[in-house]
Amino acid sequence: MIEVKNVSGGYHNAEILKDISFQVEKGELFGVIGPNGSGKTTLLKTVSRILDVKQGEITIKERPISDYTAKEFAQLVAVLPQNTAQTFSYTVKETVSLGRYAHQRGLFQTMSEKDEAMIQGVMKQTGVEGYQDVPIDSLSGGERQRVFLAQALAQDPEVLLLDEPTNHLDIAYQKELLDVLKIWTKEKDLTVISIFHDLNLAGLYCDRLLLLQDGKKEICDQANEVLKRERIQTVYGAEIEAHPHPKVAKTQMMLVPRFFGRQRNNIITKDLLKITEEKITLQTEAPLRTMSSGVTGAGVGWHNTFVNRHVDRNYHCTDHKNEMKNYLIDHGFHPNDTVGMMTAVRLSDVAHQFREGEGFSALIVVTAATGNAVDASMGQERTIPYKPGTINIWVLINGQLSEEAFIQSMMTATEAKTAAVKELGILDIETNTQATGTSTDSILIGASQQGKMLTYGGTATPLGQLVGKGVYQCMKKALENYFNWRNN
Ligand code: ADP
């Protein structure tokens, strides 16, 4: 649809764009990103014919843009510039109506029914129809931005060029505006080139991105390819981390502030562990990055409070998450900060170890009972009533774990748990085969994310060896305590 071939250009005495080439397909929402002064606005002005192409060629629908008459070009391409200055006090509807001029004929231009329908349609879609009779200069920056988008859409263009359309908008309107644009690209085959400051919005909404640096094309590719941590860090000169969006298959970039907390190498110590009959708790000075299956704080997060709470053997609650949350609040813990687990095990039977590796260390805490032991490999439906008996494992590490190391630590801890259950000959009472754990086990891997970088946590690595051995020994000790208590 749009082809930019080896284009150089810029201003009268300043060549900004250097040998830029890319193509935009029909119906694509195409994003242009790059640091301040990298040439994004200059590029958009060149495509919209405000600035001349000095070298190379730009074609739209395979025709050089310079070949179109002004009216033809206005029917084909609409532009939403960055700072839309409005000198006359038009109403919202009058402003939007200006978008129809390129489509009107004859000397006495009047609005047709089609024009009117179009104007009402775009005002509705951009959420400005409610104040169509209000003068535009009485609106907020964000509202005005939507009016100008409505004006551009009223032009019913095939191509829409936008310079930071979400600039003045709060997140709800950012989403609404970009959702509208996305719908127009899909349903009306509208082709959009838009400049973005916000890399995350660019990544979320655009099929492909062009990254500019110093007037040159750094890369033009799929959003997830362009938004690579190292690349963005180099081009923008700022420390960032990349993380997958939890719902959309897109990368999101996160800034890392320079002062994100005092560096403390060993924030997890064994003295922090508090064991009473009612609960085992540990609170750290700074939050740990966690992956867990706790009753609260499950999944990936940051938590500074860890609670393994004793519940009665007959504990039964329809909404155990909420009940746990209230328990935490009643005991002075903040549920948002807490990975909370429950167990009917006698808490004095807990086993824990503080183990030191080279440059890192870990506190391992295990409570275990096997009343509910199962053999995971049998996939057996449970007919015997649920009995209390749960294995809760905490592995808290002073060190920086990669995502891989978190997952591998979880695997290693689970394998060590199963080895201990096997060694003690615990059977699945339903199938009478070797048990692998219990049906209600929980696990927590937490890491200070400071100090030594631990990239891997598999069983052959120093971290894996420490976790495997520590969990195995704690498991055996906790189960022995449990059996001693049960047999007495
Ligand atoms: P971006 O939109 O990526 O922030 P611009 O395209 O606005 O970058 O600017 C790119 C370069 O062009 C900058 O170095 C800027 O100073 C220069 N520039 C912008 N406008 C003009 C102008 N009217 N005359 C000369 N140079 C300009």
Coordinates of C-alpha atoms and ligand atoms in Angstrom, one line a residue:
M1 CA 0.0 0.0 0.0
I2 CA 2.7 2.4 1.1
E3 CA 6.3 2.0 -0.1
V4 CA 9.2 4.2 1.1
K5 CA 12.2 3.5 -1.0
N6 CA 15.7 4.7 -0.1
V7 CA 14.3 8.1 1.1
S8 CA 16.5 10.9 2.3
G9 CA 15.2 14.3 3.2
G10 CA 14.4 16.7 6.0
Y11 CA 14.4 20.5 6.2
H12 CA 15.7 23.2 4.0
N13 CA 19.2 23.1 5.4
A14 CA 19.2 20.0 7.4
E15 CA 19.0 16.5 6.0
I16 CA 17.5 14.3 8.8
L17 CA 16.3 11.1 7.1
K18 CA 19.0 8.9 5.7
D19 CA 18.2 6.2 3.1
I20 CA 15.1 4.9 4.7
S21 CA 13.1 2.0 3.2
F22 CA 10.1 0.1 4.4
Q23 CA 6.7 -1.0 3.2
V24 CA 3.3 -0.9 4.9
E25 CA 0.6 -3.3 3.9
K26 CA -3.1 -2.4 3.3
G27 CA -5.0 -2.7 6.6
E28 CA -1.9 -2.6 8.7
L29 CA -1.4 -0.6 12.0
F30 CA 2.2 0.2 11.6
G31 CA 4.2 1.9 14.4
V32 CA 7.2 4.2 14.2
I33 CA 9.3 4.4 17.4
G34 CA 12.7 5.9 18.3
P35 CA 14.2 8.3 20.8
N36 CA 13.5 12.1 20.7
G37 CA 15.0 13.7 17.6
S38 CA 15.5 10.4 15.8
G39 CA 13.4 11.7 12.9
K40 CA 9.9 10.2 13.4
T41 CA 8.0 13.4 12.9
T42 CA 10.2 14.3 9.9
L43 CA 9.4 11.0 8.4
L44 CA 5.7 11.4 8.9
K45 CA 5.8 14.9 7.4
T46 CA 7.6 13.6 4.4
V47 CA 5.0 10.8 3.8
S48 CA 2.2 13.4 4.2
R49 CA 3.9 15.7 1.6
I50 CA 4.6 18.5 4.1
L51 CA 8.3 18.0 3.5
D52 CA 9.9 17.1 0.2
V53 CA 11.6 13.8 -0.6
K54 CA 15.2 14.8 -1.5
Q55 CA 16.3 11.4 -2.6
G56 CA 14.4 8.1 -3.2
E57 CA 10.7 7.7 -3.6
I58 CA 7.5 7.3 -1.7
T59 CA 4.5 5.6 -3.4
I60 CA 1.0 5.1 -2.2
K61 CA -1.0 2.5 -4.1
E62 CA 2.0 2.2 -6.4
R63 CA 1.8 5.9 -7.4
P64 CA 4.4 8.4 -6.3
I65 CA 2.8 10.7 -3.8
S66 CA 3.9 13.8 -5.8
D67 CA 1.7 12.6 -8.7
Y68 CA -1.5 13.1 -6.7
T69 CA -3.5 16.3 -6.9
A70 CA -4.1 18.0 -3.6
K71 CA -7.7 16.9 -3.6
E72 CA -6.9 13.3 -4.5
F73 CA -4.3 13.2 -1.8
A74 CA -6.7 14.6 0.8
Q75 CA -9.3 12.0 -0.1
L76 CA -6.6 9.3 0.2
V77 CA -4.6 10.4 3.2
A78 CA -5.6 12.0 6.5
V79 CA -3.1 13.4 9.0
L80 CA -3.4 13.9 12.7
P81 CA -0.5 16.1 13.7
Q82 CA 1.0 16.2 17.1
N83 CA 0.0 19.6 18.4
T84 CA -3.2 20.5 16.7
A85 CA -3.5 24.2 17.2
Q86 CA -7.0 25.5 16.8
T87 CA -7.4 29.2 16.3
F88 CA -11.1 29.5 15.6
S89 CA -13.7 28.6 18.1
Y90 CA -15.5 26.0 16.0
T91 CA -17.9 23.6 17.7
V92 CA -16.9 19.9 17.9
K93 CA -19.3 19.0 15.1
E94 CA -18.1 21.8 12.9
T95 CA -14.5 20.7 13.5
V96 CA -15.3 17.1 12.6
S97 CA -17.2 18.3 9.5
L98 CA -14.1 19.9 8.1
G99 CA -12.9 16.4 7.5
R100 CA -15.6 16.0 4.8
Y101 CA -14.4 18.9 2.6
A102 CA -12.2 16.8 0.4
H103 CA -15.2 14.8 -0.5
Q104 CA -17.6 17.6 -1.4
R105 CA -18.3 18.8 -4.9
G106 CA -19.3 21.9 -6.7
L107 CA -19.1 25.6 -5.8
F108 CA -21.8 25.6 -3.1
Q109 CA -20.5 22.8 -1.0
T110 CA -23.3 21.3 1.2
M111 CA -23.3 18.3 3.5
S112 CA -25.0 15.3 2.0
E113 CA -26.8 12.7 4.0
K114 CA -23.8 10.5 3.5
D115 CA -21.6 13.2 5.0
E116 CA -23.9 13.7 8.0
A117 CA -24.0 9.9 8.7
M118 CA -20.2 9.7 8.4
I119 CA -19.8 12.6 10.9
Q120 CA -22.2 11.2 13.4
G121 CA -20.6 7.7 13.0
V122 CA -17.0 8.9 13.7
M123 CA -18.1 11.2 16.6
K124 CA -19.8 8.2 18.2
Q125 CA -16.8 6.0 17.7
T126 CA -14.4 8.5 19.2
G127 CA -16.8 9.3 22.1
V128 CA -17.3 13.0 21.3
E129 CA -20.9 13.0 20.1
G130 CA -22.1 13.9 23.6
Y131 CA -20.6 17.4 23.2
Q132 CA -21.0 18.0 19.5
D133 CA -22.3 21.6 20.0
V134 CA -19.6 22.6 22.5
P135 CA -16.8 24.9 21.3
I136 CA -13.7 23.0 20.9
D137 CA -11.5 25.4 22.8
S138 CA -13.5 24.6 26.0
L139 CA -12.4 21.0 25.9
S140 CA -9.5 19.3 27.6
G141 CA -6.4 18.3 25.6
G142 CA -7.5 14.7 25.6
E143 CA -11.0 15.4 24.4
R144 CA -9.7 17.7 21.7
Q145 CA -7.4 14.9 20.6
R146 CA -10.3 12.7 20.1
V147 CA -12.2 15.4 18.1
F148 CA -9.3 15.7 15.8
L149 CA -9.1 12.0 15.4
A150 CA -12.8 12.1 14.5
Q151 CA -12.1 14.8 11.9
A152 CA -9.4 12.6 10.4
L153 CA -11.7 9.6 10.3
A154 CA -14.5 11.7 8.8
Q155 CA -12.3 12.2 5.8
D156 CA -12.8 8.4 5.2
P157 CA -9.2 8.1 4.2
E158 CA -7.5 4.9 3.0
V159 CA -4.3 6.0 4.9
L160 CA -4.1 7.6 8.3
L161 CA -0.9 9.2 9.5
L162 CA -0.8 9.9 13.3
D163 CA 1.8 11.7 15.3
E164 CA 1.5 10.4 18.9
P165 CA -2.2 10.1 18.9
T166 CA -2.4 9.0 22.6
N167 CA -0.3 11.9 23.8
H168 CA -2.9 13.7 26.0
L169 CA -5.0 10.7 26.8
D170 CA -5.4 8.8 30.1
I171 CA -5.1 5.0 29.8
A172 CA -8.8 4.4 29.3
Y173 CA -8.9 6.7 26.3
Q174 CA -5.6 5.5 25.0
K175 CA -7.1 2.0 24.9
E176 CA -10.3 3.3 23.4
L177 CA -8.6 5.3 20.7
L178 CA -6.3 2.5 19.7
D179 CA -9.1 -0.1 19.8
V180 CA -11.0 2.1 17.4
L181 CA -8.0 2.4 15.1
K182 CA -7.4 -1.4 15.2
I183 CA -11.1 -2.0 14.3
W184 CA -10.9 0.5 11.4
T185 CA -7.8 -1.3 10.1
K186 CA -9.5 -4.6 10.3
E187 CA -13.1 -3.7 9.2
K188 CA -12.4 -0.9 6.7
D189 CA -8.9 -1.9 5.6
L190 CA -7.6 1.5 6.8
T191 CA -3.8 1.6 6.7
V192 CA -2.3 3.5 9.7
I193 CA 1.2 4.7 10.3
S194 CA 1.5 6.1 13.8
I195 CA 4.3 7.5 15.9
F196 CA 4.5 6.2 19.4
H197 CA 6.4 7.4 22.4
D198 CA 5.0 4.6 24.5
L199 CA 6.8 1.4 23.5
N200 CA 4.3 -0.8 25.3
L201 CA 1.3 0.6 23.4
A202 CA 3.3 0.4 20.1
G203 CA 4.0 -3.2 20.8
L204 CA 0.5 -4.1 21.9
Y205 CA -1.3 -2.6 19.0
C206 CA 1.1 -2.7 16.0
D207 CA 1.7 -5.6 13.8
R208 CA 5.1 -4.3 12.9
L209 CA 7.4 -1.5 14.1
L210 CA 10.0 0.7 12.5
L211 CA 12.7 1.8 14.9
L212 CA 14.6 5.0 14.0
Q213 CA 17.9 6.2 15.4
D214 CA 19.6 9.3 14.2
G215 CA 17.4 9.5 11.0
K216 CA 18.3 5.9 10.0
K217 CA 16.3 2.7 10.1
E218 CA 17.6 0.6 13.0
I219 CA 15.2 -2.2 12.3
C220 CA 11.7 -2.7 10.8
D221 CA 10.1 -6.0 11.9
Q222 CA 7.5 -7.8 14.0
A223 CA 6.9 -5.9 17.2
N224 CA 8.3 -8.6 19.4
E225 CA 11.5 -8.7 17.3
V226 CA 12.0 -5.0 17.5
L227 CA 11.2 -4.7 21.2
K228 CA 14.2 -6.8 22.4
R229 CA 15.7 -5.8 25.7
E230 CA 19.3 -5.2 24.4
R231 CA 18.2 -3.3 21.3
I232 CA 15.9 -0.9 23.1
Q233 CA 18.5 -0.4 25.9
T234 CA 21.2 0.5 23.3
V235 CA 19.0 2.7 21.2
Y236 CA 17.3 4.6 24.0
G237 CA 20.2 4.5 26.4
A238 CA 18.1 3.5 29.4
E239 CA 18.1 0.3 31.5
I240 CA 14.9 -1.7 30.9
E241 CA 13.6 -5.2 31.4
A242 CA 11.3 -7.0 28.9
H243 CA 8.5 -9.2 30.1
P244 CA 5.6 -11.0 28.3
H245 CA 2.2 -9.4 28.6
P246 CA 0.0 -11.7 30.8
K247 CA -2.8 -11.9 28.3
V248 CA -1.5 -10.9 24.9
A249 CA 1.4 -12.6 23.0
K250 CA 3.4 -9.4 23.1
T251 CA 6.5 -8.2 24.9
Q252 CA 6.2 -5.3 27.3
M253 CA 9.2 -3.1 28.3
M254 CA 9.7 -2.0 31.9
L255 CA 12.0 0.7 33.1
V256 CA 14.4 0.0 35.9
P257 CA 14.8 3.1 38.1
R258 CA 18.3 3.8 39.2
F259 CA 17.4 3.8 42.8
F260 CA 15.1 0.8 43.1
G261 CA 16.2 -0.1 46.6
R262 CA 19.2 -0.4 48.8
Q263 CA 21.4 -3.4 47.9
R264 CA 21.4 -6.0 50.6
N265 CA 23.2 -9.2 49.9
N266 CA 21.8 -11.5 52.5
I267 CA 18.3 -10.4 53.4
I268 CA 17.2 -14.0 54.1
T269 CA 18.6 -15.4 57.4
K270 CA 17.5 -18.2 59.6
D271 CA 16.8 -15.9 62.6
L272 CA 13.9 -14.4 60.6
L273 CA 12.0 -17.7 60.9
K274 CA 9.3 -17.6 63.6
I275 CA 7.7 -20.8 64.6
T276 CA 4.7 -21.1 66.9
E277 CA 1.9 -23.7 67.1
E278 CA -0.3 -21.4 65.2
K279 CA 1.8 -20.3 62.3
I280 CA 5.3 -20.2 60.8
T281 CA 6.2 -16.8 59.5
L282 CA 9.1 -15.1 57.9
Q283 CA 9.3 -11.4 57.0
T284 CA 12.1 -9.9 54.9
E285 CA 13.3 -6.3 55.0
A286 CA 12.9 -6.1 51.2
P287 CA 10.4 -8.1 49.1
L288 CA 11.5 -11.3 47.4
R289 CA 10.6 -12.2 43.8
T290 CA 8.3 -15.2 44.2
M291 CA 6.8 -18.0 42.2
S292 CA 4.4 -20.0 44.3
S293 CA 1.2 -21.9 44.5
G294 CA 0.2 -20.5 47.9
V295 CA -3.4 -19.8 48.9
T296 CA -2.6 -16.1 48.7
G297 CA 0.2 -14.6 46.6
A298 CA 0.1 -17.4 44.0
G299 CA 1.8 -17.1 40.7
V300 CA 4.6 -14.6 40.0
G301 CA 5.1 -11.6 42.2
W302 CA 7.0 -9.8 44.9
H303 CA 6.3 -10.6 48.6
N304 CA 8.0 -9.8 51.9
T305 CA 5.8 -11.9 54.2
F306 CA 5.6 -15.7 54.2
V307 CA 3.0 -17.5 56.3
N308 CA 2.4 -21.2 56.8
R309 CA -0.7 -21.3 59.0
H310 CA -1.9 -24.2 61.0
V311 CA -5.6 -25.1 60.4
D312 CA -7.7 -27.7 62.2
R313 CA -7.9 -31.2 60.7
N314 CA -11.5 -30.5 60.0
Y315 CA -10.9 -27.1 58.4
H316 CA -13.5 -26.7 55.7
C317 CA -14.4 -23.4 54.0
T318 CA -16.1 -22.7 50.7
D319 CA -14.0 -19.6 50.1
H320 CA -10.7 -20.5 51.6
K321 CA -8.8 -17.7 49.7
N322 CA -11.0 -15.0 51.3
E323 CA -10.9 -16.7 54.7
M324 CA -7.1 -16.7 54.5
K325 CA -7.0 -13.1 53.4
N326 CA -9.1 -12.1 56.5
Y327 CA -6.9 -14.3 58.7
L328 CA -3.8 -12.4 57.4
I329 CA -5.4 -9.0 58.0
D330 CA -6.5 -10.0 61.5
H331 CA -3.0 -11.0 62.3
G332 CA -1.4 -7.7 61.0
F333 CA -0.2 -9.0 57.6
H334 CA -1.0 -7.3 54.4
P335 CA -2.5 -9.9 51.9
N336 CA -0.9 -8.2 48.9
D337 CA 2.6 -8.7 50.5
T338 CA 2.0 -12.2 51.6
V339 CA 2.5 -15.7 50.3
G340 CA 0.1 -17.6 52.6
M341 CA -0.2 -21.4 52.9
M342 CA -2.2 -23.6 55.2
T343 CA -1.5 -27.0 56.8
A344 CA -3.0 -29.3 59.4
V345 CA 0.5 -30.5 60.3
R346 CA 1.7 -29.9 63.9
L347 CA 4.0 -26.9 63.2
S348 CA 6.7 -27.9 65.7
D349 CA 7.4 -30.8 63.3
V350 CA 8.7 -28.3 60.7
A351 CA 12.1 -29.0 59.3
H352 CA 14.4 -26.2 58.1
Q353 CA 17.9 -25.7 56.9
F354 CA 20.0 -22.8 56.0
R355 CA 22.5 -23.9 53.3
E356 CA 25.3 -21.9 51.8
G357 CA 26.6 -22.2 48.3
E358 CA 29.3 -20.3 46.6
G359 CA 28.2 -16.7 46.6
F360 CA 24.6 -17.5 47.4
S361 CA 22.5 -19.2 50.1
A362 CA 19.1 -20.6 50.8
L363 CA 16.7 -21.2 53.6
I364 CA 14.5 -24.2 53.1
V365 CA 11.4 -24.8 55.2
V366 CA 9.2 -27.8 55.0
T367 CA 6.1 -29.0 56.8
A368 CA 4.9 -32.4 55.7
A369 CA 2.1 -34.9 56.4
T370 CA 1.0 -37.7 54.1
G371 CA -2.7 -38.4 55.1
N372 CA -3.6 -37.3 51.6
A373 CA -0.7 -39.0 49.7
V374 CA -1.2 -39.6 46.0
D375 CA 0.6 -41.2 43.1
A376 CA 0.5 -38.5 40.5
S377 CA 1.3 -41.1 37.7
M378 CA -2.0 -43.0 38.3
G379 CA -4.3 -40.0 37.6
Q380 CA -6.7 -41.8 39.9
E381 CA -10.1 -40.3 40.7
R382 CA -10.3 -39.8 44.5
T383 CA -13.1 -41.7 46.2
I384 CA -11.7 -41.9 49.7
P385 CA -12.7 -38.8 51.6
Y386 CA -10.1 -36.1 51.8
K387 CA -7.9 -36.3 54.8
P388 CA -5.7 -33.5 56.1
G389 CA -2.1 -34.0 55.0
T390 CA -0.1 -31.5 53.0
I391 CA 3.5 -30.8 52.1
N392 CA 4.4 -27.1 52.0
I393 CA 7.9 -26.3 50.8
W394 CA 9.6 -22.9 50.9
V395 CA 12.9 -22.3 49.2
L396 CA 14.1 -18.7 49.9
I397 CA 17.3 -17.8 48.1
N398 CA 19.8 -15.0 48.6
G399 CA 20.8 -14.5 44.9
Q400 CA 19.5 -13.4 41.5
L401 CA 17.5 -16.1 39.7
S402 CA 16.6 -16.0 36.0
E403 CA 13.1 -17.1 35.0
E404 CA 14.7 -20.4 34.0
A405 CA 16.3 -20.8 37.4
F406 CA 13.0 -20.2 39.1
I407 CA 11.3 -23.0 37.1
Q408 CA 14.2 -25.3 37.4
S409 CA 14.3 -24.8 41.1
M410 CA 10.7 -25.7 41.3
M411 CA 11.3 -28.9 39.4
T412 CA 14.4 -29.8 41.4
A413 CA 12.5 -29.2 44.7
T414 CA 9.6 -31.3 43.5
E415 CA 11.9 -34.2 42.4
A416 CA 13.6 -34.1 45.8
K417 CA 10.3 -34.1 47.6
T418 CA 9.1 -37.1 45.6
A419 CA 12.4 -38.9 46.3
A420 CA 11.9 -38.5 50.1
V421 CA 8.2 -39.6 49.9
K422 CA 9.4 -42.7 47.9
E423 CA 12.2 -43.5 50.3
L424 CA 9.8 -43.5 53.2
G425 CA 7.6 -46.0 51.4
I426 CA 4.5 -43.8 51.5
L427 CA 1.7 -45.3 49.4
D428 CA -1.3 -43.8 47.7
I429 CA -4.1 -45.3 49.7
E430 CA -6.4 -45.2 46.7
T431 CA -4.2 -47.2 44.3
N432 CA -1.8 -48.8 46.7
T433 CA 1.1 -47.7 44.6
Q434 CA 4.1 -45.5 45.5
A435 CA 3.0 -41.9 46.3
T436 CA 4.7 -38.9 44.8
G437 CA 3.3 -36.2 47.0
T438 CA -0.1 -35.2 48.4
S439 CA -3.0 -33.7 46.5
T440 CA -2.8 -30.4 48.2
D441 CA 1.0 -29.6 48.2
S442 CA 2.2 -26.0 47.9
I443 CA 5.6 -24.7 46.9
L444 CA 7.2 -21.3 47.0
I445 CA 10.5 -20.3 45.4
G446 CA 11.6 -16.8 46.5
A447 CA 14.7 -14.9 45.6
S448 CA 16.2 -11.7 46.8
Q449 CA 17.2 -10.8 43.2
Q450 CA 20.4 -9.3 44.5
G451 CA 23.9 -10.6 44.7
K452 CA 25.1 -13.5 42.6
M453 CA 23.4 -14.2 39.3
L454 CA 22.1 -17.8 39.2
T455 CA 21.1 -18.5 35.6
Y456 CA 20.2 -22.2 36.0
G457 CA 18.7 -24.3 38.8
G458 CA 18.7 -27.7 37.3
T459 CA 19.9 -30.7 39.3
A460 CA 23.4 -30.5 37.9
T461 CA 24.0 -26.8 38.9
P462 CA 25.2 -25.5 42.2
L463 CA 21.8 -24.0 42.9
G464 CA 20.0 -27.2 41.9
Q465 CA 22.4 -29.3 44.1
L466 CA 21.7 -27.1 47.1
V467 CA 17.9 -27.0 46.6
G468 CA 17.7 -30.7 45.8
K469 CA 19.7 -31.8 48.8
G470 CA 18.2 -29.3 51.2
V471 CA 14.6 -30.1 50.2
Y472 CA 15.2 -33.9 50.4
Q473 CA 16.8 -33.7 53.9
C474 CA 14.1 -31.4 55.2
M475 CA 11.4 -33.6 53.7
K476 CA 12.8 -36.7 55.4
K477 CA 13.1 -34.9 58.7
A478 CA 9.6 -33.4 58.6
L479 CA 8.1 -36.7 57.6
E480 CA 10.0 -38.5 60.4
N481 CA 8.7 -36.0 62.9
Y482 CA 5.2 -36.5 61.6
F483 CA 5.4 -40.3 61.8
N484 CA 6.8 -40.1 65.4
W485 CA 3.9 -37.8 66.4
R486 CA 1.3 -40.0 64.7
N487 CA 2.7 -43.2 66.2
N488 CA 2.8 -41.9 69.7
Ligands
ADP1 P1 11.3 12.9 16.5 O1 10.0 13.1 16.0 O2 11.9 11.6 16.4 O3 11.5 13.4 17.9 P2 12.0 15.0 14.6 O4 11.7 14.4 13.3 O5 11.1 16.0 15.2 O6 12.3 13.8 15.6 O7 13.4 15.7 14.5 C1 14.5 15.1 14.0 C2 15.6 16.1 13.8 O8 15.2 17.2 13.0 C3 16.0 16.8 15.1 O9 17.4 16.9 15.2 C4 15.4 18.2 15.0 O10 16.2 19.1 15.7 C5 15.4 18.4 13.5 N1 14.4 19.4 13.1 C6 13.1 19.3 13.5 N2 12.4 20.3 12.9 C7 13.3 21.0 12.2 C8 13.2 22.2 11.3 N3 12.0 22.8 11.1 N4 14.3 22.6 10.8 C9 15.5 22.0 10.9 N5 15.6 20.9 11.7 C10 14.5 20.4 12.3

